[in-house]
PDB file of C-alpha atoms in Angstrom:
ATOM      1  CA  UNK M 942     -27.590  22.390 -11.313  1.00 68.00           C
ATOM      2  CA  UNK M 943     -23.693  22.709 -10.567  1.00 90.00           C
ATOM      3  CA  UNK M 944     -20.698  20.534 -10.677  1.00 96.00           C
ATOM      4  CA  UNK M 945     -19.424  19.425  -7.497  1.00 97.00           C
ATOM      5  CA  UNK M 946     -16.893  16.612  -8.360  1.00 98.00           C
ATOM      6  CA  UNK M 947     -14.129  16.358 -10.676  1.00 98.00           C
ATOM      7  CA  UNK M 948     -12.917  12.693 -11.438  1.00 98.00           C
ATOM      8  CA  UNK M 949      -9.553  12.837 -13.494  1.00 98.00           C
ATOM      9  CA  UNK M 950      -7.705  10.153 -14.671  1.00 96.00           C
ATOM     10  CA  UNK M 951      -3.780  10.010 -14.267  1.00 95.00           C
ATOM     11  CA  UNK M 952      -1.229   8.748 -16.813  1.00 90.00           C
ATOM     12  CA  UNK M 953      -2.208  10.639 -20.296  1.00 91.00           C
ATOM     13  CA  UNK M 954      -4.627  13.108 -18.767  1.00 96.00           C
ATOM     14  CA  UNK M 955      -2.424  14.599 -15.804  1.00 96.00           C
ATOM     15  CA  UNK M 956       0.513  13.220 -16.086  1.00 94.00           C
ATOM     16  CA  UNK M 957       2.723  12.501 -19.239  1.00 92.00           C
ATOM     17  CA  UNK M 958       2.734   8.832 -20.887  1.00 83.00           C
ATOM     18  CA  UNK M 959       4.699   9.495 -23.539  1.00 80.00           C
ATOM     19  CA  UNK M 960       4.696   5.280 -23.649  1.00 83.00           C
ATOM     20  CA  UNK M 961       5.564   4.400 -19.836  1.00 84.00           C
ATOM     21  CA  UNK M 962       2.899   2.249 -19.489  1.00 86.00           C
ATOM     22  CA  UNK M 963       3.780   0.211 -22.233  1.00 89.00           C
ATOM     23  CA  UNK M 964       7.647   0.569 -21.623  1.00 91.00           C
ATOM     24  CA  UNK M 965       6.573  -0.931 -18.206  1.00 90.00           C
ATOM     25  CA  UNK M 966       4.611  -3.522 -19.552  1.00 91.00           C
ATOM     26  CA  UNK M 967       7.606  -4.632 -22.239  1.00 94.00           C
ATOM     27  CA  UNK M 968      10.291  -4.776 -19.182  1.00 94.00           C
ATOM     28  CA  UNK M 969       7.519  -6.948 -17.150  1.00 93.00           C
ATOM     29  CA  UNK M 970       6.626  -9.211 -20.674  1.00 94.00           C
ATOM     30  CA  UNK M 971      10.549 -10.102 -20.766  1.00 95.00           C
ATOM     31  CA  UNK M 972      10.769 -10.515 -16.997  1.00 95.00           C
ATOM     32  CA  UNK M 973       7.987 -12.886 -16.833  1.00 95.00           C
ATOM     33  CA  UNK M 974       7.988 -14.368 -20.441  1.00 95.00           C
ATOM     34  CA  UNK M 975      11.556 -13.831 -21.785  1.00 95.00           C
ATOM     35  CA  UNK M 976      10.927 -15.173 -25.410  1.00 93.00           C
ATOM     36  CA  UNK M 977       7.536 -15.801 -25.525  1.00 93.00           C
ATOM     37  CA  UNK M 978       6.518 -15.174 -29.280  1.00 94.00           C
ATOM     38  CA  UNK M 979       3.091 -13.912 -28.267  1.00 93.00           C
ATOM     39  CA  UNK M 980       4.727 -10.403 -26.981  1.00 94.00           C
ATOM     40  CA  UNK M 981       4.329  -8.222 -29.993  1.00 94.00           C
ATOM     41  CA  UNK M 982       0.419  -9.269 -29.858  1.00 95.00           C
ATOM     42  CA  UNK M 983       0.127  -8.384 -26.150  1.00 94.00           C
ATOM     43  CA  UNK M 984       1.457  -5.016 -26.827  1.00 92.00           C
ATOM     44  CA  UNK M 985      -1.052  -3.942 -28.807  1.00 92.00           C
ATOM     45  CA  UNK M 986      -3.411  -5.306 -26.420  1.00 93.00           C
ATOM     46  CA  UNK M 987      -1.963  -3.534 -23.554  1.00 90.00           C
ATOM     47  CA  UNK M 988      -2.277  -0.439 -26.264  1.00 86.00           C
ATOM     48  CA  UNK M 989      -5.413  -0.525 -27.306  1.00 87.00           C
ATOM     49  CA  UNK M 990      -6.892  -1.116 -23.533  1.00 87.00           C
ATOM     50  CA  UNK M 991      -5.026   1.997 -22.146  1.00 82.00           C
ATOM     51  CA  UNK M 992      -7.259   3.239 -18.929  1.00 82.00           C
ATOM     52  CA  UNK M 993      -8.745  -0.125 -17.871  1.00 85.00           C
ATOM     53  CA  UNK M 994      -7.406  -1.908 -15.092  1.00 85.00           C
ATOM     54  CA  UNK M 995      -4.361  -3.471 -15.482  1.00 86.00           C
ATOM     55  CA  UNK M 996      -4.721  -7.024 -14.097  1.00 89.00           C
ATOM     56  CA  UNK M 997      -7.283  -7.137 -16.326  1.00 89.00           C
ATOM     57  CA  UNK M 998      -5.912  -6.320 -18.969  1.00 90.00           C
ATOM     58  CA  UNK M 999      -3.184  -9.049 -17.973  1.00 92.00           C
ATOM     59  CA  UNK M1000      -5.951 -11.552 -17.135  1.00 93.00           C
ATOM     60  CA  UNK M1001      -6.941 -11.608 -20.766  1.00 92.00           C
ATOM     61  CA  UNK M1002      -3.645 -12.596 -21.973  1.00 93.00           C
ATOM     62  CA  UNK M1003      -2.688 -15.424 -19.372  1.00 94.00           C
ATOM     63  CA  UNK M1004      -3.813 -17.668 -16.962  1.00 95.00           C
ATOM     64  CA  UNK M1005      -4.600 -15.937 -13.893  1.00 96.00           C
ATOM     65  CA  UNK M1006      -1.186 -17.128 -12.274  1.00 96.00           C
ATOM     66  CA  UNK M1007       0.875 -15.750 -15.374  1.00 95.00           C
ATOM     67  CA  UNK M1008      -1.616 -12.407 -14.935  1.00 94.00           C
ATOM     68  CA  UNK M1009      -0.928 -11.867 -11.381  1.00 94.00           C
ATOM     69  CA  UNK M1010       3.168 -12.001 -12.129  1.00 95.00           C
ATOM     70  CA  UNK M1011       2.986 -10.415 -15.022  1.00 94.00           C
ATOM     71  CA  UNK M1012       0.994  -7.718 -12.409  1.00 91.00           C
ATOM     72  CA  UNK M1013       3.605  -8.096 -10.494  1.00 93.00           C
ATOM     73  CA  UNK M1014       6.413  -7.053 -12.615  1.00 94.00           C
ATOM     74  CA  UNK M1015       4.403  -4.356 -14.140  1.00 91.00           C
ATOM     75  CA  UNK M1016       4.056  -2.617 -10.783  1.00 90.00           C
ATOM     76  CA  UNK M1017       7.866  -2.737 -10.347  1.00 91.00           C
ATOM     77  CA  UNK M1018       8.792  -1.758 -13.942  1.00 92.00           C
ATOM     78  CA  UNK M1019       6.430   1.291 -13.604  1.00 88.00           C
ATOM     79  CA  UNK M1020       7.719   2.017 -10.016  1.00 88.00           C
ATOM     80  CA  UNK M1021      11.602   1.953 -11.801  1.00 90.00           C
ATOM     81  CA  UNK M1022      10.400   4.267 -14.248  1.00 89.00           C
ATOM     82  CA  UNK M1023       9.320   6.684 -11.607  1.00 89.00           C
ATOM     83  CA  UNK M1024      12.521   6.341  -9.816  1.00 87.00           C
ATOM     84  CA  UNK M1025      13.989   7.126 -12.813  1.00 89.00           C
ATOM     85  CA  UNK M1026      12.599  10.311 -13.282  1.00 86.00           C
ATOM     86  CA  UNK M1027      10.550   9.434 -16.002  1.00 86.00           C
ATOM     87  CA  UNK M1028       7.198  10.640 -14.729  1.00 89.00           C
ATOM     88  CA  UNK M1029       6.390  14.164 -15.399  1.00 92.00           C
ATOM     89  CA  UNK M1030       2.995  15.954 -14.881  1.00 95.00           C
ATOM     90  CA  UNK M1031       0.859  17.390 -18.008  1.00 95.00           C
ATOM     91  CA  UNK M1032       1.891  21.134 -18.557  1.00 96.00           C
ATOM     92  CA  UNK M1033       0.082  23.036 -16.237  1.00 97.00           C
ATOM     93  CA  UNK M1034      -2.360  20.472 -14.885  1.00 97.00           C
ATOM     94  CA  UNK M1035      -1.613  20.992 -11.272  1.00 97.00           C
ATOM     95  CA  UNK M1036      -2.434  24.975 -11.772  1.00 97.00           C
ATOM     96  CA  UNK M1037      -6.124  23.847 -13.522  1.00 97.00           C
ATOM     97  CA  UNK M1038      -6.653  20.787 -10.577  1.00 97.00           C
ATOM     98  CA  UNK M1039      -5.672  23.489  -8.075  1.00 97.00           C
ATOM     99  CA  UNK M1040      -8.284  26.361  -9.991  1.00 97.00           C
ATOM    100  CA  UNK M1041     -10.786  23.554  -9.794  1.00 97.00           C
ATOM    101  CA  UNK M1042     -10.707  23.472  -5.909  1.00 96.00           C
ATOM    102  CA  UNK M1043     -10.374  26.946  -5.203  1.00 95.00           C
ATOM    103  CA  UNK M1044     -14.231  27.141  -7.348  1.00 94.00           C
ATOM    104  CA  UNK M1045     -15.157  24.525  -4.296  1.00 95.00           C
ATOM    105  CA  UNK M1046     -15.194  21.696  -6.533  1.00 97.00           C
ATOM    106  CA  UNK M1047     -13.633  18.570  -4.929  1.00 98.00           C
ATOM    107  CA  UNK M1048     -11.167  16.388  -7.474  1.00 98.00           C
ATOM    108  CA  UNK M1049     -10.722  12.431  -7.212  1.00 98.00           C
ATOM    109  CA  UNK M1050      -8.031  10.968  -9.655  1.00 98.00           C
ATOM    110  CA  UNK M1051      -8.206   7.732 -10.646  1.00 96.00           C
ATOM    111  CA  UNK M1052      -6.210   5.562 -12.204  1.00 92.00           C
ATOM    112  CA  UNK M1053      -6.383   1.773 -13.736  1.00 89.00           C
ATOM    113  CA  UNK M1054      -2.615   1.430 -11.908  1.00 88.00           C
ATOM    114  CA  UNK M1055      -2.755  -0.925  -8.902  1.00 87.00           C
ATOM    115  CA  UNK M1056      -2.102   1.003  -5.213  1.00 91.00           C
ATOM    116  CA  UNK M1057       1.468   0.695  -5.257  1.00 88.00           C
ATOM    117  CA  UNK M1058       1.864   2.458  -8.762  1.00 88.00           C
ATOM    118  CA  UNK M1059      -0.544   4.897  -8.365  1.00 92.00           C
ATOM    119  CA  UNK M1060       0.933   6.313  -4.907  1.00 92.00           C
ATOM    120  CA  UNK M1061       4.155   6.065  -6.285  1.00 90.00           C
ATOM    121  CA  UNK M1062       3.391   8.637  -9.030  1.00 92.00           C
ATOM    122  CA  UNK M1063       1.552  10.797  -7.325  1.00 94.00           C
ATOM    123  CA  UNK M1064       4.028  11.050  -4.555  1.00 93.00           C
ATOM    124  CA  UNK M1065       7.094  11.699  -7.252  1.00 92.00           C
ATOM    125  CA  UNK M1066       5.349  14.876  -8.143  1.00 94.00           C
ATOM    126  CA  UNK M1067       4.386  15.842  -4.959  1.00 95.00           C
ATOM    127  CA  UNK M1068       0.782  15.127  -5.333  1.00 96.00           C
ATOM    128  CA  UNK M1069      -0.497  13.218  -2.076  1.00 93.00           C
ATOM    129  CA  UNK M1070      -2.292  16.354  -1.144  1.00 93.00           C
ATOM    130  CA  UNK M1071      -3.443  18.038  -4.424  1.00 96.00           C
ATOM    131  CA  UNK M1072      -6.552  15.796  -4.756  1.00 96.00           C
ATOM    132  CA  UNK M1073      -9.492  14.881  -2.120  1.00 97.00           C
ATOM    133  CA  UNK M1074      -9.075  10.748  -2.923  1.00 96.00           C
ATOM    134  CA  UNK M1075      -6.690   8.844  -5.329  1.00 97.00           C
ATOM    135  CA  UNK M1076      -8.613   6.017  -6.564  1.00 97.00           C
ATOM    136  CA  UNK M1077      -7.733   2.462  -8.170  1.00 94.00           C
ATOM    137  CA  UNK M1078      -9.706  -0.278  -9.192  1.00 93.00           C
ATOM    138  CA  UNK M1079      -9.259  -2.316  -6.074  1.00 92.00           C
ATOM    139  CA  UNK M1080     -11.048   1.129  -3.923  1.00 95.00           C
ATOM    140  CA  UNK M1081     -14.154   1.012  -6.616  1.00 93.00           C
ATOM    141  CA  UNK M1082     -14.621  -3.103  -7.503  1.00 89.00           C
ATOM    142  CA  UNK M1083     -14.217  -2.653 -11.151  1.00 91.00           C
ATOM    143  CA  UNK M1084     -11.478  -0.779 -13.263  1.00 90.00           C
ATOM    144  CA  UNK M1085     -12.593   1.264 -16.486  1.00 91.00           C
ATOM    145  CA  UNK M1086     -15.042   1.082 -18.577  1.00 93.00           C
ATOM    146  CA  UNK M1087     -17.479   0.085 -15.524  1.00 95.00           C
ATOM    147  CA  UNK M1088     -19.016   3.070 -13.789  1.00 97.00           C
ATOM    148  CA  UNK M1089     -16.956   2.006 -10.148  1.00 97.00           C
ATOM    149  CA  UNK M1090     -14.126   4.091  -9.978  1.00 97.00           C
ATOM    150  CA  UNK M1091     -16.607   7.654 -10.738  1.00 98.00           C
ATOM    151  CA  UNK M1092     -19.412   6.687  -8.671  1.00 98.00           C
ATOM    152  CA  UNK M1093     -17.140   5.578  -5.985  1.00 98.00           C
ATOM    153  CA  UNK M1094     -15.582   9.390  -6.435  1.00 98.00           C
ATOM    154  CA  UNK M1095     -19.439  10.534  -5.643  1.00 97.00           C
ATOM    155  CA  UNK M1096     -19.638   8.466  -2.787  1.00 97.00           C
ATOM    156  CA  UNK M1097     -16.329  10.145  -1.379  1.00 96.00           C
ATOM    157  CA  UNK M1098     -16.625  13.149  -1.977  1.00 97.00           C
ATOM    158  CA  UNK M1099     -20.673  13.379  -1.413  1.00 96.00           C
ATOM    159  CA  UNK M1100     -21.856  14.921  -4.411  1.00 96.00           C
ATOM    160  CA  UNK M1101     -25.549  15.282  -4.517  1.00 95.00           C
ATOM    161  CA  UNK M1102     -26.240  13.229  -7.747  1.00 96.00           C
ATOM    162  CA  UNK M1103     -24.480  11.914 -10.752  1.00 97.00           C
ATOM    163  CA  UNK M1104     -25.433  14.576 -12.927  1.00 96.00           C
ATOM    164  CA  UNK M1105     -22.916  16.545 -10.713  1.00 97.00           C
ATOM    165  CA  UNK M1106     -20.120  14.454 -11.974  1.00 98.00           C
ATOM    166  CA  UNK M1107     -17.142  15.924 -14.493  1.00 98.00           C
ATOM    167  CA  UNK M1108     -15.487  12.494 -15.451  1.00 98.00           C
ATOM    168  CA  UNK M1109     -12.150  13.553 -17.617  1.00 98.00           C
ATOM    169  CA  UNK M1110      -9.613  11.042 -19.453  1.00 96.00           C
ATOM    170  CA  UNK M1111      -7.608  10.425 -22.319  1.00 95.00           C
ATOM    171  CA  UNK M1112      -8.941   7.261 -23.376  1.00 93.00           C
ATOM    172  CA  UNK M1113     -11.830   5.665 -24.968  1.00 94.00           C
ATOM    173  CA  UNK M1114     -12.212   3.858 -21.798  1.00 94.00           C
ATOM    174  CA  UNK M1115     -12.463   6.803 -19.478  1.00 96.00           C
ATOM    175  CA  UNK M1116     -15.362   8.155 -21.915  1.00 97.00           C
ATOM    176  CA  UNK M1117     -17.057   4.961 -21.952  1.00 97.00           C
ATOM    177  CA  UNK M1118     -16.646   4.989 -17.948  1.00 97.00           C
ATOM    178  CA  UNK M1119     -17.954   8.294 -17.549  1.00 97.00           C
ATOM    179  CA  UNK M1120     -21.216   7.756 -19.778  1.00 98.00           C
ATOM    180  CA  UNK M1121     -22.010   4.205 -17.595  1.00 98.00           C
ATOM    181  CA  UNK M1122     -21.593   6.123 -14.361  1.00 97.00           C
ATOM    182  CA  UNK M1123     -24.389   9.027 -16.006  1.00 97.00           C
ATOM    183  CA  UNK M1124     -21.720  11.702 -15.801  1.00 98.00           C
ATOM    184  CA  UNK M1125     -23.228  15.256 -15.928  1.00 97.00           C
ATOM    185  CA  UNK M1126     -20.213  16.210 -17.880  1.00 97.00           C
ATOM    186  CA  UNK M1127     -17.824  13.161 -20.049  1.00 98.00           C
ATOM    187  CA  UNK M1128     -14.440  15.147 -21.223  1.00 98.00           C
ATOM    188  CA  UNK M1129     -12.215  13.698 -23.711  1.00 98.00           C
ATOM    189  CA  UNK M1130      -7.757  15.001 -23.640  1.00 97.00           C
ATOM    190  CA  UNK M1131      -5.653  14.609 -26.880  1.00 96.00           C
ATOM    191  CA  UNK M1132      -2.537  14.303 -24.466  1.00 94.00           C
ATOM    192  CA  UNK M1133      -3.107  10.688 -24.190  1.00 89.00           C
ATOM    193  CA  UNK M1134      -2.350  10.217 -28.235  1.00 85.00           C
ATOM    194  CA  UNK M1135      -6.269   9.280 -28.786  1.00 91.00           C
ATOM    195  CA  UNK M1136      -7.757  10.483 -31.513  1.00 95.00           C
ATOM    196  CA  UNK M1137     -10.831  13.070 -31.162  1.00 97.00           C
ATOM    197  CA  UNK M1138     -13.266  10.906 -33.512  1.00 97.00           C
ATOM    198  CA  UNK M1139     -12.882   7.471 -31.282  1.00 96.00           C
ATOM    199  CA  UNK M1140     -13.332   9.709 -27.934  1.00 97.00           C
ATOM    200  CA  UNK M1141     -16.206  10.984 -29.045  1.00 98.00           C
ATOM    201  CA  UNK M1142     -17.485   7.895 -30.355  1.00 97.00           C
ATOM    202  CA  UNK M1143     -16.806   6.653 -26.814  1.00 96.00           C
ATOM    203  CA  UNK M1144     -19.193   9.279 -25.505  1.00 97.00           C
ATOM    204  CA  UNK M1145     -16.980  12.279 -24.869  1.00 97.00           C
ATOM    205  CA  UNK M1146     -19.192  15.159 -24.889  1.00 97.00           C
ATOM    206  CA  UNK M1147     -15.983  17.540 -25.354  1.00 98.00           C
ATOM    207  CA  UNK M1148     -12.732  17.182 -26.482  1.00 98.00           C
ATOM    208  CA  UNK M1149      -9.916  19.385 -25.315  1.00 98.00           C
ATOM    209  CA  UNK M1150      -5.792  19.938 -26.427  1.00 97.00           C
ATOM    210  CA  UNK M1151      -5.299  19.188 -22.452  1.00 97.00           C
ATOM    211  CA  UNK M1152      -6.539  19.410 -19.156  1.00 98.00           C
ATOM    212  CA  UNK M1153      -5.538  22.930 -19.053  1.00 97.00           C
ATOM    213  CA  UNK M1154      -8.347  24.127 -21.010  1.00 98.00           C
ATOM    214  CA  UNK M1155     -10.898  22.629 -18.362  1.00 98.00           C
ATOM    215  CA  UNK M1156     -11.679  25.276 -15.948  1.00 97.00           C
ATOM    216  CA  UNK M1157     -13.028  27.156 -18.389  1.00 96.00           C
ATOM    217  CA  UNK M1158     -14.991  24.407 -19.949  1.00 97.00           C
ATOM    218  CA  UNK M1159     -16.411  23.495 -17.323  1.00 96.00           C
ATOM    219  CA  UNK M1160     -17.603  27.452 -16.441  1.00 94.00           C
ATOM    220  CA  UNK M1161     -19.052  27.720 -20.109  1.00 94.00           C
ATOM    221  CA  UNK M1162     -21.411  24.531 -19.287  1.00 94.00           C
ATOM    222  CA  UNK M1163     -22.301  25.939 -16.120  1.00 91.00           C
ATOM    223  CA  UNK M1164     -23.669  29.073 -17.345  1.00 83.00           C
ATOM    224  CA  UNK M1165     -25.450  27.332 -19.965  1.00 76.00           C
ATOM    225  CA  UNK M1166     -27.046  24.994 -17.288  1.00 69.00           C
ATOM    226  CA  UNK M1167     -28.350  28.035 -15.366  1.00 56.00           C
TER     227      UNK M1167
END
């Protein structure tokens, strides 16, 4: 049995956080709720559900009209950022995706960003064509920790099976993802500031220093699977 697809998440795993994504959410927070005394709490909850989808993550601290502005201004906050030049891609990741296709493995990323966001990172590092799909949770039904986004990557990209699925990502939530879709292989990244005990716990079967070391990972597994 081989691998065939590769699903890796974005922001933490291939491209540098360094706290954008909660920069982003703190510029849409002040935009949408200037003084609201809740925002220290909803920081931590935007932290601690890094990887899932973001209106979700928004749904479960408003209303669904507050979610879908504070959505909104997200989306634009992030796509400043960009503009800025703030978005930067994990130390040799692009070398490792581009290894990965050139062993005839196909690579989806996904991401728990909304359309907008994700195409405008992926386009500021010159990206559109470095993966075979760029997935969000509006392609797949569900964001992270539900199965969608990786099974959806199978469907794409045709694997044969689930067990032929390499689900990577920096958070607990991309573990968890990768174990509910029956990932063949569930890869954990310290880039994303995650600790290697909770990915783990979250059903990481490895745990790298970054997404560099996974071409080789994923060529040790094989030749134990043979």
């Amino acid at each position: 049995m081989r691998f065939e697809t590769v699903v890796l998440d974005l922001a933490g795993t291939t491209v540098v956080d360094d706290g954008l994504v909660e920069l982003g959410f703190e510029r849409a927070f002040d935009r949408v709720l200037p003084g609201d005394p809740g925002r220290a709490a909803a920081v931590e909850h935007v932290r601690a559900t890094m990887g899932q989808s973001k209106i979700e993550v928004f749904r479960a601290l408003a209303d669904e009209a507050t979610a879908q502005r504070l959505n909104q201004a997200f989306e634009q906050a992030y796509g400043e950022l960009v503009e800025e030049g703030r978005c930067a891609p994990i130390p040799g990741a692009e070398k490792a995706v581009r290894e990965l296709r050139e062993r005839g493995l196909a690579v989806v990323f996904t991401t728990g960003f909304g359309r907008a966001t994700a195409d405008a990172v992926v386009g500021a590092l010159g990206w559109r064509d470095l993966a075979d799909a760029v997935l969000t949770p509006a392609d797949a039904g569900r964001g992270r920790p539900a199965p969608d986004l990786n099974l959806t990557a199978l469907l794409r990209t045709g694997a044969g099976s689930v067990d032929a699925l390499v689900v990577v990502g920096d958070t607990e939530s991309d573990a968890a993802s990768g174990v509910a879709a029956g990932a063949g292989l569930v890869v954990g990244v310290l880039t994303g500031g995650r600790a290697e005990p909770a990915l783990r716990a979250a059903g990481a079967q490895h745990v790298l220093g970054s997404v560099v070391e996974l071409p080789a990972l994923i060529d040790a597994v094989t030749d134990g699977r043979r």
